[in-house]
Amino acid sequence: MTVLRGGTVGLVLMAVACAPSDRSPLVPGGSIAAGRAAVQQFSCGTCHAIRGVPGAVGQIGPPLTGIVHRTLIAGEIPNSPGNLAGWIRNPQAYEPRTAMPNLGVSDSAARDMVAFLYSLH
Amino acid sequence: MSRLRRLCLVVLVATACHAPMSVVAAAGPVARSLSHLTWVLIVASAVVFGVVVVLMWAAVMRRPTTDAAVDLTPRSARIPIVGGAIIPAVILLALFLVSVLSERQYPVETRVSAQVFTVIGHQWWWEIHTADSGAAFANELHVPVGQVIEVRLLSADVIHSFWMPTLHGKIDLIPGDTNRIRLIADKPGVYRGQCAEYCGLQHANMAFTVVADAPDTYLRWLASQQQNAAPPADSLQRAGAALVTAGRCAVCHTIRGTPARGMVGPDLTHVGSRLTLAAGTLPNNAAAMEAWITNAPSLKPGTGMPALPQFSGMELRAMTAYLEGLH
């Protein structure tokens, strides 16, 4: 019985140790899991192809997989967590002619979305 | 026992609560009788399966006998007749009777007056009309809780099937014929349905939503749907309205109260009030609307809606602002 219980504890510990961390190393305070959920909720995938998001095969805007490696957002803004979150929240503030709509994304949801997108290498 | 009960609970929760189209999460009397029938069939099948397994196990474990000891008396020859024909026939007949009885519980009697909706299946969306008003909807039906609803089902092209397991069983939409079902939603809620007869490339993206509301909420919704389209509220929406009602969109879509009188695609008079776009393919929000306008075939290959790459980002935003404002 003790052996069984010890084994169970060990398995749980192994599972916890192997699970990827939800905290983003690049975006302070950003949750990767919450960002993945927000990306689905706001249906980013209708316009953007995003690896790891079911149905996110959009061909209207640029693919977002690997966006962490790009220098510029929308071809004009330096790619930083703050700028990307700002772009997600209000794209027209940076580029008035963009088709990307302002979807009323909250500050924290935008930060989580950046954390998730920056985790896709 | 408690572990078994917990397992049953987990299975029930998994099937009933997290599945939007579960046959065991009935929200009306018709679906409830079907749900009971489902359980009867599952339990009966499980019992029969268990008995057969036990008998096979007993046969395999039986001590071998010599050839001379094989019993060939008429009494023993009766075993395959009783076990292989009579008992299965009795069980199947009993299940048939249960099935017929549960179908008789459908509230199909025509003496009760009902709110009538006509649903026309298209590849791949649902056109919906009320019998007594000019309002036309698409892919979303609102019904008053506790009242008898009659749905008349037609098809504009191929055979479709209207399936909403929380409210009713499947019923086909046959070209050239009209099928009728009667149903009651007795719990307010949002229920998902799906075409259940393979109808072509986008059969899987041919869903619909039924919203069951309190009767007064329903009447308010119906009154608002019967009105003409709301006029544009600001300059962005005005620019969008000009593009939508006088441009390519008007060739296929109707927006009542505007020059847009097309009859090919869904009526858009109140498109902003709907929960989904393109028959459940996308949630209804500005991003999905823009994506759908500019490149619908990339999202639903085969759709009648063409790609419209001629619109600029600002034009797309204006059209979306106008359409999303049509509540």
CSV table of C-alpha atoms in Angstrom, one decimal:
chain,number,residue,atom,x,y,z
A,1,MET,CA,0.0,0.0,0.0
A,2,THR,CA,2.8,2.4,1.0
A,3,VAL,CA,4.7,1.4,-2.1
A,4,LEU,CA,1.6,2.1,-4.2
A,5,ARG,CA,1.0,5.5,-2.5
A,6,GLY,CA,4.7,6.4,-3.0
A,7,GLY,CA,4.5,5.4,-6.6
A,8,THR,CA,1.4,7.6,-7.1
A,9,VAL,CA,3.1,10.6,-5.5
A,10,GLY,CA,6.2,10.0,-7.7
A,11,LEU,CA,4.0,9.9,-10.8
A,12,VAL,CA,2.3,13.1,-9.9
A,13,LEU,CA,5.6,14.8,-9.2
A,14,MET,CA,7.0,13.6,-12.5
A,15,ALA,CA,3.9,14.9,-14.3
A,16,VAL,CA,4.2,18.3,-12.6
A,17,ALA,CA,7.9,18.4,-13.4
A,18,CYS,CA,7.5,17.6,-17.0
A,19,ALA,CA,4.6,20.0,-17.6
A,20,PRO,CA,5.7,23.2,-19.4
A,21,SER,CA,5.5,26.3,-17.3
A,22,ASP,CA,2.5,28.5,-17.8
A,23,ARG,CA,4.4,31.6,-17.0
A,24,SER,CA,5.9,33.4,-19.9
A,25,PRO,CA,9.7,34.0,-19.7
A,26,LEU,CA,9.3,36.9,-22.1
A,27,VAL,CA,6.1,38.6,-20.9
A,28,PRO,CA,6.0,39.5,-17.2
A,29,GLY,CA,2.6,38.5,-15.7
A,30,GLY,CA,1.5,36.8,-18.9
A,31,SER,CA,-0.2,33.4,-18.8
A,32,ILE,CA,0.4,31.2,-21.8
A,33,ALA,CA,-2.7,29.0,-21.1
A,34,ALA,CA,-5.0,32.0,-20.6
A,35,GLY,CA,-3.5,33.6,-23.8
A,36,ARG,CA,-4.3,30.4,-25.8
A,37,ALA,CA,-7.9,30.6,-24.5
A,38,ALA,CA,-8.2,34.3,-25.3
A,39,VAL,CA,-6.8,33.7,-28.9
A,40,GLN,CA,-9.6,31.2,-29.4
A,41,GLN,CA,-12.2,33.4,-27.8
A,42,PHE,CA,-11.5,36.4,-30.0
A,43,SER,CA,-11.2,34.0,-33.1
A,44,CYS,CA,-7.8,35.4,-34.2
A,45,GLY,CA,-7.6,32.2,-36.2
A,46,THR,CA,-10.2,33.3,-38.8
A,47,CYS,CA,-7.6,35.7,-40.2
A,48,HIS,CA,-4.2,34.3,-38.9
A,49,ALA,CA,-2.7,30.9,-39.1
A,50,ILE,CA,-1.5,29.9,-35.5
A,51,ARG,CA,0.1,26.6,-34.7
A,52,GLY,CA,-1.5,24.8,-31.8
A,53,VAL,CA,-4.8,26.5,-32.1
A,54,PRO,CA,-7.5,24.3,-33.6
A,55,GLY,CA,-9.0,25.8,-36.7
A,56,ALA,CA,-6.6,28.7,-36.8
A,57,VAL,CA,-5.8,28.5,-40.5
A,58,GLY,CA,-6.8,32.0,-41.6
A,59,GLN,CA,-5.2,33.4,-44.7
A,60,ILE,CA,-6.3,37.0,-44.4
A,61,GLY,CA,-3.5,38.3,-42.2
A,62,PRO,CA,0.0,37.1,-41.6
A,63,PRO,CA,0.7,33.8,-39.8
A,64,LEU,CA,1.5,34.3,-36.1
A,65,THR,CA,3.6,31.2,-35.5
A,66,GLY,CA,7.1,32.5,-34.9
A,67,ILE,CA,6.1,36.1,-34.5
A,68,VAL,CA,8.5,36.2,-31.5
A,69,HIS,CA,11.4,36.1,-34.1
A,70,ARG,CA,10.1,39.0,-36.2
A,71,THR,CA,11.6,42.5,-35.9
A,72,LEU,CA,8.5,44.5,-36.8
A,73,ILE,CA,4.8,44.2,-36.2
A,74,ALA,CA,2.6,45.1,-39.2
A,75,GLY,CA,5.9,45.9,-41.0
A,76,GLU,CA,6.3,49.2,-39.1
A,77,ILE,CA,6.3,48.9,-35.2
A,78,PRO,CA,9.2,47.5,-33.2
A,79,ASN,CA,8.2,44.0,-31.9
A,80,SER,CA,8.1,44.2,-28.1
A,81,PRO,CA,5.5,42.7,-25.6
A,82,GLY,CA,4.2,46.2,-24.9
A,83,ASN,CA,3.8,47.2,-28.6
A,84,LEU,CA,2.3,43.8,-29.6
A,85,ALA,CA,-0.3,44.1,-26.7
A,86,GLY,CA,-1.0,47.6,-27.7
A,87,TRP,CA,-1.5,46.6,-31.4
A,88,ILE,CA,-3.8,43.7,-30.4
A,89,ARG,CA,-5.9,46.1,-28.2
A,90,ASN,CA,-6.2,49.0,-30.8
A,91,PRO,CA,-4.5,48.4,-34.1
A,92,GLN,CA,-5.9,51.6,-35.6
A,93,ALA,CA,-3.9,53.6,-33.1
A,94,TYR,CA,-0.7,52.4,-34.9
A,95,GLU,CA,-2.0,52.0,-38.4
A,96,PRO,CA,-5.3,53.8,-39.2
A,97,ARG,CA,-5.8,51.9,-42.5
A,98,THR,CA,-5.4,48.4,-41.2
A,99,ALA,CA,-8.3,45.9,-41.6
A,100,MET,CA,-7.5,44.4,-38.2
A,101,PRO,CA,-10.5,45.3,-36.0
A,102,ASN,CA,-10.5,46.6,-32.4
A,103,LEU,CA,-12.2,43.8,-30.6
A,104,GLY,CA,-12.3,45.4,-27.2
A,105,VAL,CA,-9.5,43.1,-25.8
A,106,SER,CA,-8.7,43.9,-22.2
A,107,ASP,CA,-5.2,44.8,-21.0
A,108,SER,CA,-4.6,41.6,-19.2
A,109,ALA,CA,-6.1,39.4,-22.0
A,110,ALA,CA,-3.8,41.2,-24.5
A,111,ARG,CA,-0.8,40.5,-22.3
A,112,ASP,CA,-1.8,36.8,-22.0
A,113,MET,CA,-2.2,36.6,-25.8
A,114,VAL,CA,1.3,38.0,-26.3
A,115,ALA,CA,2.7,35.5,-23.8
A,116,PHE,CA,1.0,32.7,-25.8
A,117,LEU,CA,2.1,34.0,-29.2
A,118,TYR,CA,5.7,34.5,-28.0
A,119,SER,CA,5.7,30.9,-26.9
A,120,LEU,CA,5.2,29.7,-30.5
A,121,HIS,CA,8.7,29.3,-32.0
B,1,MET,CA,-20.5,1.2,-4.9
B,2,SER,CA,-19.4,4.8,-4.3
B,3,ARG,CA,-16.6,4.5,-6.8
B,4,LEU,CA,-19.1,3.1,-9.3
B,5,ARG,CA,-21.5,5.9,-8.6
B,6,ARG,CA,-18.7,8.4,-9.0
B,7,LEU,CA,-17.7,6.9,-12.3
B,8,CYS,CA,-21.3,7.0,-13.5
B,9,LEU,CA,-21.5,10.7,-12.5
B,10,VAL,CA,-18.3,11.4,-14.4
B,11,VAL,CA,-19.7,9.7,-17.5
B,12,LEU,CA,-23.0,11.6,-17.2
B,13,VAL,CA,-21.3,14.9,-16.7
B,14,ALA,CA,-19.0,14.2,-19.6
B,15,THR,CA,-21.8,13.3,-21.9
B,16,ALA,CA,-24.5,15.7,-20.7
B,17,CYS,CA,-22.8,19.0,-19.7
B,18,HIS,CA,-19.9,19.4,-21.9
B,19,ALA,CA,-21.4,18.2,-25.1
B,20,PRO,CA,-23.7,20.8,-26.8
B,21,MET,CA,-25.5,18.0,-28.7
B,22,SER,CA,-26.1,15.3,-26.2
B,23,VAL,CA,-29.1,13.0,-26.5
B,24,VAL,CA,-29.1,12.5,-22.7
B,25,ALA,CA,-29.3,16.2,-21.9
B,26,ALA,CA,-32.9,16.7,-23.1
B,27,ALA,CA,-34.5,20.2,-22.8
B,28,GLY,CA,-38.0,19.3,-23.9
B,29,PRO,CA,-40.6,16.5,-23.7
B,30,VAL,CA,-39.9,15.0,-27.2
B,31,ALA,CA,-36.1,14.8,-26.6
B,32,ARG,CA,-36.8,13.5,-23.1
B,33,SER,CA,-38.8,10.5,-24.4
B,34,LEU,CA,-36.0,9.9,-26.9
B,35,SER,CA,-33.4,10.2,-24.1
B,36,HIS,CA,-35.4,7.6,-22.0
B,37,LEU,CA,-35.5,5.3,-25.1
B,38,THR,CA,-31.7,5.7,-25.5
B,39,TRP,CA,-31.1,4.6,-21.9
B,40,VAL,CA,-33.5,1.6,-22.3
B,41,LEU,CA,-31.6,0.5,-25.4
B,42,ILE,CA,-28.2,1.0,-23.7
B,43,VAL,CA,-29.2,-0.9,-20.6
B,44,ALA,CA,-30.9,-3.7,-22.6
B,45,SER,CA,-27.9,-4.0,-24.9
B,46,ALA,CA,-25.5,-4.1,-21.9
B,47,VAL,CA,-27.6,-6.9,-20.2
B,48,VAL,CA,-27.7,-9.0,-23.4
B,49,PHE,CA,-24.0,-8.5,-23.9
B,50,GLY,CA,-23.3,-9.5,-20.3
B,51,VAL,CA,-25.4,-12.6,-20.5
B,52,VAL,CA,-23.8,-13.7,-23.8
B,53,VAL,CA,-20.3,-13.2,-22.4
B,54,VAL,CA,-21.2,-15.2,-19.3
B,55,LEU,CA,-22.6,-18.1,-21.4
B,56,MET,CA,-19.5,-18.1,-23.7
B,57,TRP,CA,-17.3,-18.1,-20.6
B,58,ALA,CA,-19.3,-21.1,-19.2
B,59,ALA,CA,-19.1,-22.9,-22.6
B,60,VAL,CA,-15.3,-22.4,-22.8
B,61,MET,CA,-14.8,-23.5,-19.2
B,62,ARG,CA,-17.0,-26.5,-19.4
B,63,ARG,CA,-15.3,-29.8,-18.7
B,64,PRO,CA,-14.7,-31.6,-22.1
B,65,THR,CA,-16.9,-34.7,-22.7
B,66,THR,CA,-16.3,-37.6,-24.9
B,67,ASP,CA,-18.1,-37.8,-28.2
B,68,ALA,CA,-20.3,-40.6,-27.0
B,69,ALA,CA,-21.6,-38.4,-24.2
B,70,VAL,CA,-22.8,-35.6,-26.5
B,71,ASP,CA,-26.5,-35.1,-25.7
B,72,LEU,CA,-28.5,-35.2,-28.9
B,73,THR,CA,-32.0,-35.7,-27.4
B,74,PRO,CA,-34.8,-33.5,-28.7
B,75,ARG,CA,-34.8,-31.6,-25.4
B,76,SER,CA,-31.2,-30.5,-25.9
B,77,ALA,CA,-31.8,-29.7,-29.6
B,78,ARG,CA,-34.3,-27.1,-28.4
B,79,ILE,CA,-31.6,-24.9,-26.8
B,80,PRO,CA,-30.5,-23.2,-30.0
B,81,ILE,CA,-34.1,-22.6,-31.1
B,82,VAL,CA,-35.1,-21.1,-27.8
B,83,GLY,CA,-31.8,-19.3,-27.1
B,84,GLY,CA,-31.1,-18.3,-30.7
B,85,ALA,CA,-34.5,-17.4,-32.1
B,86,ILE,CA,-37.3,-17.2,-29.5
B,87,ILE,CA,-35.6,-15.2,-26.8
B,88,PRO,CA,-34.0,-12.7,-29.2
B,89,ALA,CA,-37.3,-12.3,-31.0
B,90,VAL,CA,-39.1,-11.6,-27.6
B,91,ILE,CA,-36.4,-9.0,-26.7
B,92,LEU,CA,-36.4,-7.3,-30.0
B,93,LEU,CA,-40.2,-7.2,-30.0
B,94,ALA,CA,-40.2,-5.7,-26.5
B,95,LEU,CA,-37.6,-3.0,-27.6
B,96,PHE,CA,-39.7,-2.3,-30.7
B,97,LEU,CA,-42.8,-1.7,-28.6
B,98,VAL,CA,-40.8,0.5,-26.2
B,99,SER,CA,-39.6,2.4,-29.2
B,100,VAL,CA,-43.1,2.8,-30.7
B,101,LEU,CA,-44.5,3.9,-27.4
B,102,SER,CA,-41.8,6.5,-26.9
B,103,GLU,CA,-42.5,7.9,-30.3
B,104,ARG,CA,-46.2,8.2,-29.5
B,105,GLN,CA,-45.3,10.6,-26.7
B,106,TYR,CA,-44.3,13.2,-29.3
B,107,PRO,CA,-46.6,16.2,-28.9
B,108,VAL,CA,-47.7,15.9,-32.5
B,109,GLU,CA,-51.5,16.4,-32.1
B,110,THR,CA,-52.5,19.2,-34.5
B,111,ARG,CA,-55.4,20.4,-32.4
B,112,VAL,CA,-53.1,22.5,-30.3
B,113,SER,CA,-52.2,25.7,-32.1
B,114,ALA,CA,-48.5,26.2,-32.6
B,115,GLN,CA,-46.0,28.9,-33.5
B,116,VAL,CA,-45.1,27.8,-37.0
B,117,PHE,CA,-41.6,28.3,-38.5
B,118,THR,CA,-40.6,27.3,-42.0
B,119,VAL,CA,-37.0,26.1,-42.3
B,120,ILE,CA,-35.5,25.7,-45.8
B,121,GLY,CA,-32.2,23.8,-46.1
B,122,HIS,CA,-29.5,25.2,-48.5
B,123,GLN,CA,-26.0,24.1,-49.2
B,124,TRP,CA,-24.9,25.0,-46.5
B,125,TRP,CA,-27.1,27.2,-44.3
B,126,TRP,CA,-30.6,27.3,-43.0
B,127,GLU,CA,-33.2,29.9,-44.2
B,128,ILE,CA,-36.0,30.4,-41.6
B,129,HIS,CA,-39.3,32.2,-41.9
B,130,THR,CA,-42.2,32.7,-39.5
B,131,ALA,CA,-45.6,31.9,-41.0
B,132,ASP,CA,-47.3,35.1,-40.1
B,133,SER,CA,-44.7,37.8,-40.7
B,134,GLY,CA,-42.2,39.0,-43.3
B,135,ALA,CA,-39.3,38.4,-41.1
B,136,ALA,CA,-36.6,36.1,-42.5
B,137,PHE,CA,-33.8,34.7,-40.4
B,138,ALA,CA,-30.8,32.5,-41.0
B,139,ASN,CA,-29.2,29.7,-39.0
B,140,GLU,CA,-30.8,30.9,-35.7
B,141,LEU,CA,-34.3,30.2,-34.4
B,142,HIS,CA,-35.7,31.8,-31.3
B,143,VAL,CA,-38.6,30.0,-29.6
B,144,PRO,CA,-40.8,30.7,-26.6
B,145,VAL,CA,-40.3,28.3,-23.6
B,146,GLY,CA,-43.2,26.0,-22.9
B,147,GLN,CA,-45.1,26.6,-26.1
B,148,VAL,CA,-45.7,24.2,-29.0
B,149,ILE,CA,-43.5,25.0,-32.0
B,150,GLU,CA,-44.2,23.5,-35.4
B,151,VAL,CA,-41.2,23.4,-37.7
B,152,ARG,CA,-42.0,22.8,-41.4
B,153,LEU,CA,-39.0,21.6,-43.3
B,154,LEU,CA,-38.2,22.0,-47.0
B,155,SER,CA,-35.0,21.8,-49.0
B,156,ALA,CA,-33.9,24.2,-51.8
B,157,ASP,CA,-31.3,21.7,-53.2
B,158,VAL,CA,-30.4,18.3,-51.7
B,159,ILE,CA,-31.5,16.2,-48.8
B,160,HIS,CA,-30.5,17.7,-45.4
B,161,SER,CA,-31.5,16.6,-41.9
B,162,PHE,CA,-32.6,18.8,-39.0
B,163,TRP,CA,-31.1,17.4,-35.9
B,164,MET,CA,-31.1,19.0,-32.5
B,165,PRO,CA,-30.8,16.2,-29.9
B,166,THR,CA,-31.7,18.3,-26.9
B,167,LEU,CA,-35.1,19.1,-28.4
B,168,HIS,CA,-36.1,16.5,-31.0
B,169,GLY,CA,-34.9,13.6,-33.1
B,170,LYS,CA,-33.6,13.8,-36.6
B,171,ILE,CA,-36.0,14.8,-39.4
B,172,ASP,CA,-35.0,15.0,-43.1
B,173,LEU,CA,-35.5,18.0,-45.4
B,174,ILE,CA,-36.6,16.4,-48.7
B,175,PRO,CA,-36.6,18.4,-51.9
B,176,GLY,CA,-40.2,18.7,-53.2
B,177,ASP,CA,-41.8,17.7,-49.9
B,178,THR,CA,-42.6,19.3,-46.6
B,179,ASN,CA,-41.9,17.5,-43.3
B,180,ARG,CA,-43.3,18.7,-40.0
B,181,ILE,CA,-42.2,18.3,-36.5
B,182,ARG,CA,-43.6,19.7,-33.3
B,183,LEU,CA,-41.5,20.4,-30.3
B,184,ILE,CA,-41.5,22.1,-27.0
B,185,ALA,CA,-38.5,23.6,-25.2
B,186,ASP,CA,-39.2,23.6,-21.5
B,187,LYS,CA,-35.9,25.1,-20.3
B,188,PRO,CA,-34.6,28.5,-21.4
B,189,GLY,CA,-31.2,28.1,-23.1
B,190,VAL,CA,-29.1,28.1,-26.3
B,191,TYR,CA,-29.3,24.7,-28.1
B,192,ARG,CA,-27.1,23.6,-31.0
B,193,GLY,CA,-28.3,21.7,-34.0
B,194,GLN,CA,-26.5,20.3,-37.0
B,195,CYS,CA,-27.3,19.0,-40.4
B,196,ALA,CA,-27.3,15.2,-40.0
B,197,GLU,CA,-27.6,14.0,-43.6
B,198,TYR,CA,-24.4,14.3,-45.7
B,199,CYS,CA,-25.2,17.2,-48.1
B,200,GLY,CA,-21.9,18.0,-49.7
B,201,LEU,CA,-18.5,19.7,-49.0
B,202,GLN,CA,-19.5,21.9,-46.0
B,203,HIS,CA,-22.1,19.5,-44.4
B,204,ALA,CA,-20.1,19.6,-41.2
B,205,ASN,CA,-20.3,23.5,-41.2
B,206,MET,CA,-24.1,23.5,-41.4
B,207,ALA,CA,-25.1,24.1,-37.8
B,208,PHE,CA,-27.9,26.1,-36.4
B,209,THR,CA,-28.8,27.5,-33.0
B,210,VAL,CA,-32.1,27.5,-31.2
B,211,VAL,CA,-32.5,30.1,-28.4
B,212,ALA,CA,-35.4,29.3,-26.0
B,213,ASP,CA,-36.5,32.4,-24.2
B,214,ALA,CA,-39.3,33.4,-21.8
B,215,PRO,CA,-42.4,34.2,-23.9
B,216,ASP,CA,-42.2,38.0,-23.4
B,217,THR,CA,-38.5,38.0,-24.4
B,218,TYR,CA,-39.3,36.0,-27.4
B,219,LEU,CA,-42.1,38.4,-28.5
B,220,ARG,CA,-39.7,41.3,-28.1
B,221,TRP,CA,-37.1,39.5,-30.3
B,222,LEU,CA,-39.8,38.7,-32.9
B,223,ALA,CA,-41.0,42.3,-33.0
B,224,SER,CA,-37.4,43.6,-33.5
B,225,GLN,CA,-36.7,41.0,-36.2
B,226,GLN,CA,-39.8,42.1,-38.1
B,227,GLN,CA,-38.6,45.7,-38.3
B,228,ASN,CA,-36.5,47.0,-41.2
B,229,ALA,CA,-32.8,47.4,-40.9
B,230,ALA,CA,-31.5,50.0,-38.4
B,231,PRO,CA,-30.1,53.1,-40.2
B,232,PRO,CA,-26.4,53.7,-39.9
B,233,ALA,CA,-25.5,55.4,-36.6
B,234,ASP,CA,-22.3,57.2,-37.5
B,235,SER,CA,-20.0,58.1,-40.4
B,236,LEU,CA,-18.2,54.8,-40.4
B,237,GLN,CA,-21.4,52.9,-40.5
B,238,ARG,CA,-22.7,55.2,-43.3
B,239,ALA,CA,-19.7,54.5,-45.4
B,240,GLY,CA,-20.2,50.8,-44.8
B,241,ALA,CA,-23.9,51.0,-45.6
B,242,ALA,CA,-23.1,52.6,-49.0
B,243,LEU,CA,-20.7,49.8,-49.8
B,244,VAL,CA,-23.0,47.0,-48.6
B,245,THR,CA,-26.4,48.1,-49.9
B,246,ALA,CA,-25.3,49.4,-53.3
B,247,GLY,CA,-22.4,47.1,-54.0
B,248,ARG,CA,-21.6,43.5,-54.6
B,249,CYS,CA,-23.3,42.3,-51.4
B,250,ALA,CA,-26.8,43.5,-52.6
B,251,VAL,CA,-26.7,41.1,-55.5
B,252,CYS,CA,-27.1,38.1,-53.2
B,253,HIS,CA,-28.4,39.5,-49.9
B,254,THR,CA,-31.5,41.3,-48.7
B,255,ILE,CA,-31.4,44.0,-46.1
B,256,ARG,CA,-35.0,45.1,-45.6
B,257,GLY,CA,-35.5,48.9,-45.8
B,258,THR,CA,-32.4,49.3,-48.1
B,259,PRO,CA,-31.8,48.8,-51.9
B,260,ALA,CA,-30.3,45.4,-51.1
B,261,ARG,CA,-32.8,42.9,-52.4
B,262,GLY,CA,-30.7,39.8,-53.4
B,263,MET,CA,-32.3,36.4,-52.8
B,264,VAL,CA,-29.3,34.1,-53.1
B,265,GLY,CA,-27.7,34.3,-49.6
B,266,PRO,CA,-29.1,34.8,-46.1
B,267,ASP,CA,-31.2,37.8,-45.2
B,268,LEU,CA,-28.9,40.3,-43.4
B,269,THR,CA,-31.5,42.7,-42.0
B,270,HIS,CA,-30.6,41.7,-38.4
B,271,VAL,CA,-27.3,39.9,-39.0
B,272,GLY,CA,-25.7,41.7,-36.1
B,273,SER,CA,-28.1,40.1,-33.6
B,274,ARG,CA,-27.0,36.5,-34.5
B,275,LEU,CA,-24.7,34.4,-32.4
B,276,THR,CA,-22.8,32.9,-35.3
B,277,LEU,CA,-21.8,33.5,-38.9
B,278,ALA,CA,-22.0,31.1,-41.9
B,279,ALA,CA,-24.2,28.6,-40.2
B,280,GLY,CA,-22.2,28.1,-37.0
B,281,THR,CA,-18.8,28.2,-38.8
B,282,LEU,CA,-17.6,31.4,-37.0
B,283,PRO,CA,-18.6,33.3,-33.9
B,284,ASN,CA,-20.3,36.6,-34.8
B,285,ASN,CA,-17.8,39.3,-34.1
B,286,ALA,CA,-16.0,42.0,-36.1
B,287,ALA,CA,-12.9,39.9,-36.8
B,288,ALA,CA,-14.9,37.0,-38.2
B,289,MET,CA,-17.2,39.3,-40.2
B,290,GLU,CA,-14.2,41.0,-41.9
B,291,ALA,CA,-12.5,37.7,-42.6
B,292,TRP,CA,-15.8,36.3,-44.0
B,293,ILE,CA,-16.4,39.3,-46.3
B,294,THR,CA,-12.9,39.4,-47.7
B,295,ASN,CA,-12.2,35.6,-48.0
B,296,ALA,CA,-15.1,33.4,-47.2
B,297,PRO,CA,-13.9,30.5,-49.3
B,298,SER,CA,-10.8,30.2,-47.2
B,299,LEU,CA,-12.9,29.7,-44.1
B,300,LYS,CA,-15.7,27.5,-45.7
B,301,PRO,CA,-14.4,26.1,-49.0
B,302,GLY,CA,-17.3,25.6,-51.4
B,303,THR,CA,-19.5,28.3,-49.9
B,304,GLY,CA,-21.6,30.3,-52.4
B,305,MET,CA,-20.1,33.5,-50.9
B,306,PRO,CA,-17.2,34.6,-53.1
B,307,ALA,CA,-13.8,36.0,-52.0
B,308,LEU,CA,-14.0,39.8,-52.2
B,309,PRO,CA,-10.4,40.9,-52.2
B,310,GLN,CA,-11.1,44.3,-53.7
B,311,PHE,CA,-12.0,45.9,-50.4
B,312,SER,CA,-9.4,47.9,-48.5
B,313,GLY,CA,-8.9,47.5,-44.8
B,314,MET,CA,-10.8,50.6,-44.1
B,315,GLU,CA,-13.7,49.6,-46.3
B,316,LEU,CA,-13.8,46.2,-44.6
B,317,ARG,CA,-14.0,47.9,-41.2
B,318,ALA,CA,-16.8,50.2,-42.4
B,319,MET,CA,-18.8,47.4,-43.8
B,320,THR,CA,-18.3,45.3,-40.7
B,321,ALA,CA,-19.3,48.3,-38.5
B,322,TYR,CA,-22.5,48.6,-40.5
B,323,LEU,CA,-23.4,44.9,-40.5
B,324,GLU,CA,-22.5,44.3,-36.9
B,325,GLY,CA,-24.8,47.3,-36.0
B,326,LEU,CA,-27.8,45.6,-37.7
B,327,HIS,CA,-29.4,44.3,-34.5
